[in-house]
Amino acid sequence: MKNKELADIFDRWADILEFMGDNPYHIRAYRNAARLIRDLSEDIEVLAREGKLSSLPGIGQRLQAKILEFLRTGKIEEFEKLKQQVPDTVFTLLDIPGVGPKTVKLLYERLGIRSIEDLKRAIERGDLLKLPGFGLKKVEKIKKGIELMEKAGGRILLGVAVFIADRIVEQLKEHSAVERISVCGSTRRMKETVGDIDILATGKNLEIIEAFVNLPNVKEILWKGTKKATVIVEEGEQVDLRVIEPESYGSALQYFTGSKAHNIHLRTICLKMGYKLSEYGLFRGEEKIAGRTEEEIYSALGMDTPPPELREDTGEIEAAMEHRLPDLVGYGDIRGDLHIHSNWSDGASTIEDYVKKALEFGYKYIAITDHSKSLKVANGLSEEDLERRNYEIDKLNEKYRGKIKILKGTEVDILPDGSLDYSDEILAQLDFVVAAIHSRFSQDNTERILKAINNPYVNAVAHPTGRVIGQREGYPLDLEKIMKAAAETGTALEVNSYYNRLDLKDAHCRMAVKYGVKLVISTDSHHVDHMWMMKLGVGTARRGWVEKKDVLNAHGIRTIRKFVRDKRKKFGVS
Ligand SMILES: [Zn+2]
Ligand SMILES: [Zn+2]
């Protein structure tokens, strides 16, 4: 698929235009095209071949011609010319979170800054403060941005890794040479960012390696041996595949899943027992006593098998030895998705599209939570629009009666003073209310959130800390206060599963369990093709030792209704 490559071109095109001070309408057209193409589930080449480009919203004839030119020749002449007008090292600066084309232009024109190294030196010398509109705060923000970018340095977001790994495992599982196959490493542990994507298999090694390097999405073969190969896939990420002897599959899986800390602790236990553990098996002297499966190994050590998500040496080894591992919420436990944007606000799919997809997932309910009126950038719904949307939901509920329930919801904006963007009368008519902050990300937002939690109609706080992985740290918050209030009032906190959020993150989930807070694991989908990300949220919750009983939407609709009713009762409203 060339979708990503094309989307990158249009994004850069928008950057250049913005850099050159072109008109905003023009810039937006490229920006929107980039986003649309990036989010497409279909292959743009296939759409083009079938003559369906004109069905894409916002892609006019001129853009269509450019897309066709790219698909035909691999480049767009106009873009190639445009690029030459701007030094390209300048664009590395745009990768810094919080630095936009306007800032880059200023840095370049006034200070001659062309690279991140230039920028760092200029910050140190205090040069930036001499620029118009640059105060200490702004410079601090840029410094933070550079740090964030360097910290993320080359790591892959979990959602991207899972997407790639799942695809490869699915494709190879069908192959007759493959007996067993699994992803390992931090992807298997569902860590929020991962280094490389590692896959293990057993079976006929030469055939498996051959099949692997010839997968349709492989762009480049870096290394190919008889038992191991390394490739780059079209997303630009590196994937390693190892073929293991069946007798050692379990020990290799255990070894390559990690974490390092978990394995070090495990090995010291082995030493005390007079055993030796390696990727080849568990040994007593020369004798191999376990290795085929992970369970065999842990059980030989007198332990239960900790789920991969727990293997960070934060108490799971002790718990496994004392047979008190948590009964984690399972990937199949989720009964519905409670945070979804339809095309009534800024989503790209219709409510009915979501219903159909939800039925495929086996869900019993979904909540449509479009944005509220003040969030203009996300096409927030006026009260009248909300009513019309609810009418559509009523009709769909009739149509799908007995199959699935569609809940009328909103993602109501928490305004700067902590009040909500709809009146209580409006909120009272809804089935499920999610409240969220979408502004003032750098201030302490504890009070704002507490105020929302204390509204009888707010059922969950969405993406509670506001962080975006590798781009924005969460706003300062007194999470303890918030968790106490959530538990007391009967308000859930969300584990937002959208791939660059994962908010609450794993450590915060664990904290929530401690405070007795109910969680909802939701996708924040803006397209039906985002709904698979539920898996990322469940993985994050599992890393936080979250059990099924802690997760509201791991239960049926009656539990959801009761949760909503109970809070209203507590506040003496209906
Ligand atoms: Zn939101
Ligand atoms: Zn949302």
Coordinates of C-alpha atoms and ligand atoms in Angstrom, one line a residue:
M1 CA 0.0 0.0 0.0
K2 CA 1.3 3.5 -0.9
N3 CA -1.2 5.3 1.4
K4 CA 1.4 6.3 4.0
E5 CA 3.9 7.5 1.5
L6 CA 1.3 9.6 -0.2
A7 CA -0.1 11.0 3.1
D8 CA 3.5 12.0 4.1
I9 CA 3.9 13.9 0.8
F10 CA 0.7 15.8 1.3
D11 CA 1.6 16.6 4.9
R12 CA 5.0 17.9 3.9
W13 CA 3.3 19.8 1.1
A14 CA 1.1 21.5 3.7
D15 CA 4.2 22.2 5.8
I16 CA 6.0 23.9 2.9
L17 CA 3.0 26.0 2.0
E18 CA 2.6 27.1 5.6
F19 CA 6.3 27.8 5.8
M20 CA 6.0 30.0 2.7
G21 CA 2.9 31.7 4.1
D22 CA 0.4 30.5 1.6
N23 CA -3.3 30.9 2.2
P24 CA -4.8 28.8 5.0
Y25 CA -7.5 27.3 2.8
H26 CA -4.9 25.9 0.5
I27 CA -2.9 24.5 3.4
R28 CA -5.9 22.9 4.9
A29 CA -6.8 21.1 1.7
Y30 CA -3.4 19.3 1.8
R31 CA -3.6 18.6 5.5
N32 CA -7.0 17.1 5.2
A33 CA -6.1 15.0 2.2
A34 CA -3.1 13.7 4.2
R35 CA -5.2 12.7 7.1
L36 CA -7.9 11.1 5.0
I37 CA -5.4 9.0 3.1
R38 CA -3.5 8.0 6.2
D39 CA -6.7 6.8 7.9
L40 CA -8.1 5.0 4.8
S41 CA -8.6 1.3 5.3
E42 CA -8.6 0.7 1.5
D43 CA -5.5 0.7 -0.6
I44 CA -5.4 4.0 -2.5
E45 CA -4.1 2.2 -5.6
V46 CA -7.1 0.0 -5.7
L47 CA -9.5 2.9 -5.3
A48 CA -7.7 4.7 -8.1
R49 CA -7.9 1.6 -10.3
E50 CA -11.6 1.3 -9.7
G51 CA -12.1 5.0 -10.4
K52 CA -13.3 5.7 -6.9
L53 CA -11.0 8.6 -6.0
S54 CA -13.8 11.1 -6.5
S55 CA -15.8 9.5 -3.8
L56 CA -13.3 10.6 -1.2
P57 CA -14.5 13.7 0.7
G58 CA -12.5 16.8 0.0
I59 CA -10.4 15.3 -2.8
G60 CA -11.1 17.5 -5.7
Q61 CA -10.0 17.0 -9.3
R62 CA -6.6 18.7 -8.8
L63 CA -5.7 16.5 -5.9
Q64 CA -7.0 13.4 -7.8
A65 CA -4.7 14.3 -10.6
K66 CA -1.7 14.5 -8.2
I67 CA -2.6 11.2 -6.6
L68 CA -2.8 9.5 -10.0
E69 CA 0.6 11.1 -11.0
F70 CA 2.2 9.7 -7.9
L71 CA 0.7 6.2 -8.4
R72 CA 1.9 6.2 -12.0
T73 CA 5.4 7.7 -11.6
G74 CA 6.3 7.5 -7.9
K75 CA 6.5 11.3 -7.6
I76 CA 4.6 14.5 -8.1
E77 CA 6.5 17.0 -10.3
E78 CA 4.9 20.1 -8.7
F79 CA 5.9 18.9 -5.3
E80 CA 9.5 18.1 -6.4
K81 CA 9.8 21.7 -7.6
L82 CA 8.2 23.2 -4.5
K83 CA 10.6 21.2 -2.2
Q84 CA 13.6 22.8 -3.8
Q85 CA 12.5 26.2 -2.6
V86 CA 13.1 25.3 1.0
P87 CA 16.2 23.7 2.6
D88 CA 15.2 20.3 3.6
T89 CA 17.1 20.0 6.8
V90 CA 14.7 22.7 8.1
F91 CA 12.0 20.1 8.1
T92 CA 13.6 17.9 10.7
L93 CA 12.6 20.8 13.0
L94 CA 9.0 20.1 12.3
D95 CA 9.3 16.7 14.0
I96 CA 9.7 18.5 17.3
P97 CA 6.4 18.3 19.2
G98 CA 4.9 21.8 19.5
V99 CA 7.0 23.4 16.8
G100 CA 5.0 24.4 13.8
P101 CA 5.9 25.7 10.3
K102 CA 5.5 29.4 11.4
T103 CA 8.1 28.9 14.2
V104 CA 10.4 27.1 11.9
K105 CA 10.2 29.9 9.4
L106 CA 11.1 32.5 12.0
L107 CA 14.0 30.4 13.4
Y108 CA 15.3 29.9 9.9
E109 CA 15.0 33.5 8.7
R110 CA 16.1 35.3 11.7
L111 CA 18.6 33.0 13.2
G112 CA 19.6 30.8 10.3
I113 CA 18.6 27.6 12.3
R114 CA 18.6 24.7 10.0
S115 CA 18.8 21.6 12.2
I116 CA 18.0 20.4 15.7
E117 CA 21.6 20.8 16.7
D118 CA 21.5 24.4 15.6
L119 CA 18.4 24.9 17.6
K120 CA 19.8 23.4 20.7
R121 CA 22.8 25.7 20.5
A122 CA 20.7 28.7 20.0
I123 CA 18.6 27.8 23.0
E124 CA 21.7 27.5 25.1
R125 CA 23.0 30.9 24.0
G126 CA 19.6 32.5 24.8
D127 CA 19.2 33.6 21.1
L128 CA 15.6 32.5 21.0
L129 CA 14.5 35.0 23.6
K130 CA 15.5 37.8 21.2
L131 CA 12.8 36.7 18.7
P132 CA 9.4 38.5 18.7
G133 CA 6.9 36.6 20.7
F134 CA 9.4 34.3 22.3
G135 CA 9.2 34.3 26.1
L136 CA 10.8 32.0 28.6
K137 CA 7.7 29.8 28.6
K138 CA 7.7 29.3 24.9
V139 CA 11.4 28.4 24.8
E140 CA 10.9 26.0 27.7
K141 CA 8.2 24.3 25.7
I142 CA 10.5 23.9 22.7
K143 CA 13.2 22.4 25.0
K144 CA 10.6 20.0 26.4
G145 CA 9.6 19.1 22.8
I146 CA 13.2 18.2 21.9
E147 CA 13.5 16.1 25.0
L148 CA 10.3 14.3 24.3
M149 CA 11.4 13.6 20.7
E150 CA 14.8 12.3 21.8
K151 CA 13.2 10.1 24.5
A152 CA 10.9 8.5 22.0
G153 CA 14.0 8.1 19.9
G154 CA 13.3 5.4 17.3
R155 CA 10.8 3.5 19.5
I156 CA 7.6 2.2 17.9
L157 CA 4.2 3.0 19.3
L158 CA 2.6 -0.2 20.6
G159 CA -0.4 0.2 18.3
V160 CA 1.9 0.2 15.2
A161 CA 3.9 -2.8 16.5
V162 CA 0.7 -4.8 17.3
F163 CA -0.8 -3.9 13.9
I164 CA 2.3 -5.2 12.1
A165 CA 3.0 -8.2 14.3
D166 CA -0.6 -9.4 14.2
R167 CA -0.6 -9.1 10.4
I168 CA 2.6 -11.2 10.0
V169 CA 1.4 -13.8 12.5
E170 CA -1.9 -14.1 10.7
Q171 CA -0.3 -14.5 7.3
L172 CA 2.3 -17.1 8.5
K173 CA -0.1 -19.1 10.6
E174 CA -1.8 -20.3 7.5
H175 CA 1.5 -21.6 6.0
S176 CA 1.9 -25.4 6.1
A177 CA 5.5 -25.2 7.3
V178 CA 4.6 -23.3 10.5
E179 CA 3.7 -25.3 13.6
R180 CA 3.6 -22.6 16.2
I181 CA 4.1 -18.9 16.0
S182 CA 3.9 -16.0 18.4
V183 CA 5.0 -12.5 18.8
C184 CA 7.4 -11.9 21.8
G185 CA 9.4 -9.0 23.2
S186 CA 7.8 -5.9 24.5
T187 CA 5.0 -6.1 21.9
R188 CA 3.8 -9.3 23.7
R189 CA 4.0 -7.5 27.0
M190 CA 1.9 -4.7 25.5
K191 CA 4.4 -2.0 26.5
E192 CA 3.4 1.4 25.2
T193 CA 6.4 1.7 23.0
V194 CA 8.6 -1.1 21.7
G195 CA 12.1 -1.3 20.2
D196 CA 12.0 -4.0 17.5
I197 CA 9.2 -6.4 16.6
D198 CA 10.2 -10.0 17.4
I199 CA 8.5 -13.1 16.2
L200 CA 9.2 -16.7 17.1
A201 CA 8.1 -19.8 15.2
T202 CA 8.6 -23.6 15.1
G203 CA 8.4 -25.8 12.0
K204 CA 10.3 -26.3 8.8
N205 CA 12.9 -23.5 9.2
L206 CA 14.0 -22.9 5.6
E207 CA 10.4 -22.8 4.3
I208 CA 9.3 -20.5 7.1
I209 CA 12.2 -18.0 6.5
E210 CA 11.5 -18.0 2.8
A211 CA 7.8 -17.4 3.4
F212 CA 8.6 -14.6 5.8
V213 CA 11.0 -12.6 3.6
N214 CA 8.5 -13.0 0.7
L215 CA 5.5 -11.6 2.6
P216 CA 3.7 -9.0 0.5
N217 CA 4.4 -6.1 3.0
V218 CA 8.1 -6.7 3.2
K219 CA 10.0 -3.8 1.7
E220 CA 13.6 -4.8 2.3
I221 CA 15.5 -7.9 3.5
L222 CA 18.3 -6.9 5.9
W223 CA 19.5 -10.4 6.7
K224 CA 18.5 -13.9 5.9
G225 CA 20.0 -17.0 7.5
T226 CA 18.7 -20.6 7.9
K227 CA 16.9 -19.9 11.3
K228 CA 16.7 -16.2 11.5
A229 CA 15.8 -13.3 9.2
T230 CA 15.4 -9.6 9.6
V231 CA 13.3 -7.4 7.3
I232 CA 11.9 -3.9 7.0
V233 CA 8.2 -3.8 6.3
E234 CA 6.4 -1.1 4.4
E235 CA 5.7 0.9 7.5
G236 CA 9.5 1.3 7.8
E237 CA 9.8 -0.8 10.9
Q238 CA 12.2 -3.7 11.5
V239 CA 10.9 -7.2 12.2
D240 CA 13.0 -10.2 13.3
L241 CA 11.8 -13.8 12.9
R242 CA 13.5 -16.7 14.7
V243 CA 12.8 -20.4 14.1
I244 CA 13.2 -22.4 17.2
E245 CA 13.4 -26.2 18.0
P246 CA 10.0 -27.3 19.3
E247 CA 11.7 -28.6 22.6
S248 CA 12.9 -25.1 23.3
Y249 CA 9.9 -23.1 22.1
G250 CA 8.6 -22.3 25.6
S251 CA 12.0 -21.3 27.0
A252 CA 12.8 -19.2 23.9
L253 CA 9.4 -17.5 24.2
Q254 CA 9.9 -16.9 27.9
Y255 CA 13.4 -15.6 27.3
F256 CA 12.6 -13.3 24.3
T257 CA 9.4 -11.9 25.9
G258 CA 11.4 -10.5 28.9
S259 CA 11.4 -8.1 30.5
K260 CA 15.0 -8.1 31.3
A261 CA 14.2 -7.3 34.9
H262 CA 11.7 -10.2 35.2
N263 CA 14.2 -12.6 33.6
I264 CA 17.1 -11.5 35.9
H265 CA 14.9 -12.0 39.0
L266 CA 13.8 -15.4 37.6
R267 CA 17.4 -16.5 37.0
T268 CA 18.4 -15.8 40.6
I269 CA 15.5 -18.0 41.8
C270 CA 16.7 -20.7 39.5
L271 CA 20.3 -20.4 40.8
K272 CA 19.0 -20.8 44.4
M273 CA 17.2 -24.0 43.4
G274 CA 20.3 -25.3 41.6
Y275 CA 18.8 -24.8 38.1
K276 CA 20.0 -23.0 35.1
L277 CA 17.5 -21.1 32.8
S278 CA 18.4 -20.0 29.3
E279 CA 16.6 -19.6 25.9
Y280 CA 17.2 -23.3 25.4
G281 CA 15.5 -24.6 28.5
L282 CA 15.5 -25.1 32.2
F283 CA 18.4 -27.4 33.2
R284 CA 19.5 -29.3 36.3
G285 CA 23.2 -29.9 35.5
E286 CA 23.2 -31.4 32.0
E287 CA 19.6 -32.6 32.3
K288 CA 16.9 -30.5 30.6
I289 CA 13.8 -30.5 32.8
A290 CA 11.5 -28.1 31.0
G291 CA 11.4 -26.0 27.8
R292 CA 8.5 -26.9 25.5
T293 CA 6.1 -24.5 27.0
E294 CA 6.3 -21.5 29.3
E295 CA 3.9 -23.1 31.7
E296 CA 6.3 -26.1 32.0
I297 CA 9.1 -23.8 33.1
Y298 CA 7.3 -21.7 35.6
S299 CA 5.6 -24.8 37.0
A300 CA 9.0 -26.5 37.5
L301 CA 9.9 -23.5 39.6
G302 CA 6.8 -23.9 41.7
M303 CA 5.1 -20.9 40.2
D304 CA 2.0 -20.0 38.3
T305 CA 2.7 -18.5 34.9
P306 CA 2.5 -14.7 35.0
P307 CA 0.7 -13.3 32.0
P308 CA 3.3 -11.5 29.7
E309 CA 1.8 -8.1 30.4
L310 CA 2.8 -8.5 34.1
R311 CA 6.4 -9.5 33.5
E312 CA 8.2 -6.3 34.7
D313 CA 9.4 -7.5 38.1
T314 CA 7.0 -5.4 40.0
G315 CA 5.6 -8.1 42.3
E316 CA 4.4 -10.6 39.7
I317 CA 7.1 -13.2 40.6
E318 CA 6.2 -13.1 44.3
A319 CA 2.5 -13.3 43.4
A320 CA 3.1 -16.2 41.1
M321 CA 5.0 -18.1 43.8
E322 CA 2.2 -17.6 46.3
H323 CA -0.4 -18.4 43.7
R324 CA -2.2 -15.1 44.0
L325 CA -1.7 -13.6 40.5
P326 CA -4.6 -11.3 39.6
D327 CA -7.4 -12.7 37.4
L328 CA -6.7 -10.1 34.7
V329 CA -9.4 -8.7 32.4
G330 CA -9.3 -10.7 29.2
Y331 CA -9.1 -9.5 25.6
G332 CA -12.4 -11.3 25.0
D333 CA -14.2 -9.9 28.1
I334 CA -15.2 -6.5 26.5
R335 CA -18.9 -6.2 25.9
G336 CA -19.1 -2.8 24.4
D337 CA -17.3 0.4 23.4
L338 CA -18.3 3.6 25.3
H339 CA -16.4 6.3 23.4
I340 CA -17.1 6.7 19.7
H341 CA -17.4 9.6 17.4
S342 CA -19.8 9.4 14.5
N343 CA -20.0 11.6 11.4
W344 CA -22.4 13.8 13.4
S345 CA -19.2 15.4 14.9
D346 CA -15.7 14.7 13.7
G347 CA -15.9 11.0 13.1
A348 CA -15.7 9.6 9.5
S349 CA -18.2 6.7 9.9
T350 CA -21.9 6.6 10.3
I351 CA -23.6 5.4 13.5
E352 CA -24.8 2.4 11.5
D353 CA -21.3 1.6 10.3
Y354 CA -20.2 1.4 13.9
V355 CA -23.2 -0.8 14.8
K356 CA -22.3 -3.3 12.1
K357 CA -18.6 -3.4 13.2
A358 CA -19.6 -3.7 16.8
L359 CA -21.7 -6.7 15.9
E360 CA -18.6 -8.3 14.3
F361 CA -16.8 -7.8 17.5
G362 CA -19.7 -9.5 19.4
Y363 CA -20.5 -6.3 21.4
K364 CA -23.8 -6.0 23.1
Y365 CA -23.8 -2.2 23.2
I366 CA -21.9 0.9 22.1
A367 CA -22.1 4.5 23.2
I368 CA -22.0 7.2 20.5
T369 CA -20.2 10.1 22.2
D370 CA -19.9 13.0 19.7
H371 CA -18.2 16.2 20.8
S372 CA -20.2 19.0 22.5
K373 CA -21.0 22.4 21.0
S374 CA -17.9 24.5 22.1
L375 CA -15.4 22.1 20.5
K376 CA -15.7 23.8 17.1
V377 CA -12.6 22.2 15.6
A378 CA -14.2 18.9 16.1
N379 CA -17.5 19.9 14.8
G380 CA -19.2 19.7 18.2
L381 CA -22.9 19.3 18.2
S382 CA -25.4 22.0 19.1
E383 CA -28.3 21.0 21.3
E384 CA -30.5 20.8 18.2
D385 CA -28.0 18.6 16.4
L386 CA -27.7 16.4 19.4
E387 CA -31.5 15.9 19.4
R388 CA -31.5 15.0 15.8
R389 CA -28.7 12.6 16.3
N390 CA -30.5 11.0 19.2
Y391 CA -33.5 10.5 16.9
E392 CA -31.3 8.6 14.5
I393 CA -30.2 6.5 17.3
D394 CA -33.8 5.7 18.3
K395 CA -34.5 4.5 14.8
L396 CA -31.4 2.4 14.7
N397 CA -32.3 0.9 18.1
E398 CA -35.6 -0.2 16.6
K399 CA -33.8 -1.7 13.6
Y400 CA -31.3 -3.6 15.7
R401 CA -33.5 -4.5 18.5
G402 CA -32.4 -7.7 20.3
K403 CA -29.0 -7.6 18.7
I404 CA -27.3 -4.6 20.1
K405 CA -28.1 -1.5 22.1
I406 CA -26.9 1.9 21.0
L407 CA -26.4 4.3 23.9
K408 CA -26.9 8.1 23.4
G409 CA -23.8 9.7 24.7
T410 CA -21.6 12.7 24.4
E411 CA -18.0 13.6 25.0
V412 CA -18.9 16.8 26.8
D413 CA -16.2 19.4 27.0
I414 CA -15.0 20.4 30.4
L415 CA -14.7 24.2 30.0
P416 CA -11.9 26.2 31.5
D417 CA -13.8 26.9 34.7
G418 CA -14.7 23.2 35.2
S419 CA -18.3 23.6 34.1
L420 CA -19.7 21.5 31.3
D421 CA -20.5 22.4 27.8
Y422 CA -24.1 21.2 28.0
S423 CA -26.7 22.0 30.7
D424 CA -27.7 19.3 33.2
E425 CA -31.1 19.1 31.5
I426 CA -29.5 18.0 28.3
L427 CA -27.1 15.7 30.0
A428 CA -29.9 14.1 32.0
Q429 CA -31.5 12.8 28.7
L430 CA -28.4 10.9 27.7
D431 CA -27.5 7.3 28.5
F432 CA -23.8 7.7 29.1
V433 CA -21.8 10.9 29.5
V434 CA -18.0 11.1 29.0
A435 CA -16.4 14.3 30.1
A436 CA -13.0 15.5 28.8
I437 CA -10.5 18.3 28.7
H438 CA -9.5 19.6 25.3
S439 CA -7.8 22.9 26.2
R440 CA -5.2 24.5 28.5
F441 CA -2.9 21.5 28.5
S442 CA -0.1 23.1 30.4
Q443 CA -2.0 24.2 33.5
D444 CA -2.8 22.1 36.5
N445 CA -6.3 20.7 35.7
T446 CA -7.1 18.9 38.9
E447 CA -9.9 21.3 40.0
R448 CA -11.5 21.3 36.6
I449 CA -11.7 17.5 36.6
L450 CA -12.9 17.3 40.2
K451 CA -15.7 19.7 39.3
A452 CA -16.7 17.5 36.4
I453 CA -16.5 14.4 38.5
N454 CA -18.9 16.0 40.9
N455 CA -21.6 16.5 38.3
P456 CA -24.2 13.8 38.8
Y457 CA -24.5 13.2 35.0
V458 CA -20.8 12.6 34.2
N459 CA -20.1 8.8 34.1
A460 CA -16.5 8.8 32.9
V461 CA -13.6 11.1 32.5
A462 CA -12.0 10.5 29.1
H463 CA -8.2 10.5 28.5
P464 CA -7.8 11.7 32.1
T465 CA -4.2 13.0 31.9
G466 CA -4.2 14.4 28.4
R467 CA -0.9 12.9 27.4
V468 CA -0.1 12.0 23.8
I469 CA 2.8 9.6 23.6
G470 CA 6.0 11.1 22.2
Q471 CA 4.2 14.5 21.6
R472 CA 2.7 15.9 24.8
E473 CA 3.2 15.0 28.4
G474 CA 0.0 15.0 30.5
Y475 CA -1.0 18.2 32.2
P476 CA -0.1 18.5 35.9
L477 CA -2.7 16.6 38.0
D478 CA -3.2 15.5 41.5
L479 CA -4.2 12.0 40.4
E480 CA -4.7 10.8 44.0
K481 CA -7.3 13.4 44.6
I482 CA -9.0 12.6 41.3
M483 CA -9.1 8.8 42.0
K484 CA -10.5 9.3 45.4
A485 CA -13.2 11.5 44.1
A486 CA -14.0 9.1 41.2
A487 CA -14.3 6.2 43.6
E488 CA -16.5 8.2 46.0
T489 CA -18.9 9.6 43.4
G490 CA -19.2 6.5 41.3
T491 CA -17.5 8.0 38.2
A492 CA -15.3 5.8 36.0
L493 CA -11.9 6.8 34.6
E494 CA -11.2 5.9 31.0
V495 CA -8.4 3.8 29.6
N496 CA -8.3 5.5 26.2
S497 CA -7.2 2.8 23.8
Y498 CA -6.4 5.1 20.9
Y499 CA -2.9 4.2 19.8
N500 CA -1.1 7.4 20.6
R501 CA -2.9 8.0 23.9
L502 CA -3.1 4.9 26.1
D503 CA -4.4 7.2 28.9
L504 CA -4.7 6.2 31.7
K505 CA -1.4 4.5 31.2
D506 CA -0.4 1.2 32.9
A507 CA 0.9 2.6 36.2
H508 CA -2.1 4.8 36.6
C509 CA -4.4 1.8 36.0
R510 CA -2.7 0.0 38.8
M511 CA -3.2 3.0 41.0
A512 CA -6.9 3.1 40.0
V513 CA -7.3 -0.5 41.2
K514 CA -5.8 0.4 44.5
Y515 CA -8.3 3.3 45.0
G516 CA -11.2 1.1 44.0
V517 CA -12.0 3.2 40.9
K518 CA -14.1 1.6 38.1
L519 CA -12.5 1.8 34.7
V520 CA -13.9 1.9 31.2
I521 CA -11.7 0.8 28.4
S522 CA -12.8 2.6 25.2
T523 CA -11.3 3.3 21.8
D524 CA -12.2 7.0 21.1
S525 CA -12.8 5.7 17.5
H526 CA -13.2 8.3 14.8
H527 CA -13.6 5.6 12.1
V528 CA -14.8 2.0 12.3
D529 CA -11.2 1.0 11.5
H530 CA -10.1 2.3 14.8
M531 CA -12.3 -0.1 16.8
W532 CA -9.7 -2.8 16.8
M533 CA -7.6 -0.7 19.1
M534 CA -9.7 -1.9 22.1
K535 CA -7.0 -4.5 22.4
L536 CA -4.4 -1.9 23.1
G537 CA -6.4 -0.5 26.0
V538 CA -7.1 -4.0 27.4
G539 CA -3.3 -4.7 27.2
T540 CA -2.6 -1.5 29.0
A541 CA -5.1 -2.3 31.7
R542 CA -3.7 -5.8 32.1
R543 CA -0.2 -4.2 32.6
G544 CA -1.9 -2.3 35.4
W545 CA -3.1 -5.5 37.1
V546 CA -6.7 -4.7 36.3
E547 CA -9.3 -7.5 36.8
K548 CA -12.6 -8.0 35.0
K549 CA -14.5 -6.8 38.1
D550 CA -12.7 -3.4 37.8
V551 CA -13.9 -2.8 34.2
L552 CA -17.4 -1.5 33.7
N553 CA -17.6 -2.5 30.0
A554 CA -16.5 -6.0 30.7
H555 CA -20.0 -6.4 32.0
G556 CA -23.5 -6.3 30.4
I557 CA -25.7 -3.3 29.7
R558 CA -27.5 -3.7 33.0
T559 CA -24.3 -3.0 34.9
I560 CA -23.8 0.2 32.8
R561 CA -27.4 1.4 33.4
K562 CA -27.1 0.7 37.1
F563 CA -23.8 2.5 37.3
V564 CA -25.4 5.6 35.7
R565 CA -28.5 5.3 37.9
D566 CA -26.6 4.9 41.1
K567 CA -24.6 8.0 40.6
R568 CA -27.7 10.1 39.9
K569 CA -29.3 8.6 43.0
K570 CA -26.3 9.4 45.1
F571 CA -26.7 13.1 44.1
G572 CA -30.5 13.0 44.5
V573 CA -31.3 13.7 40.9
S574 CA -32.9 11.5 38.2
Ligands
ZN1 ZN -11.4 13.8 23.6
ZN2 ZN -13.1 11.4 21.9

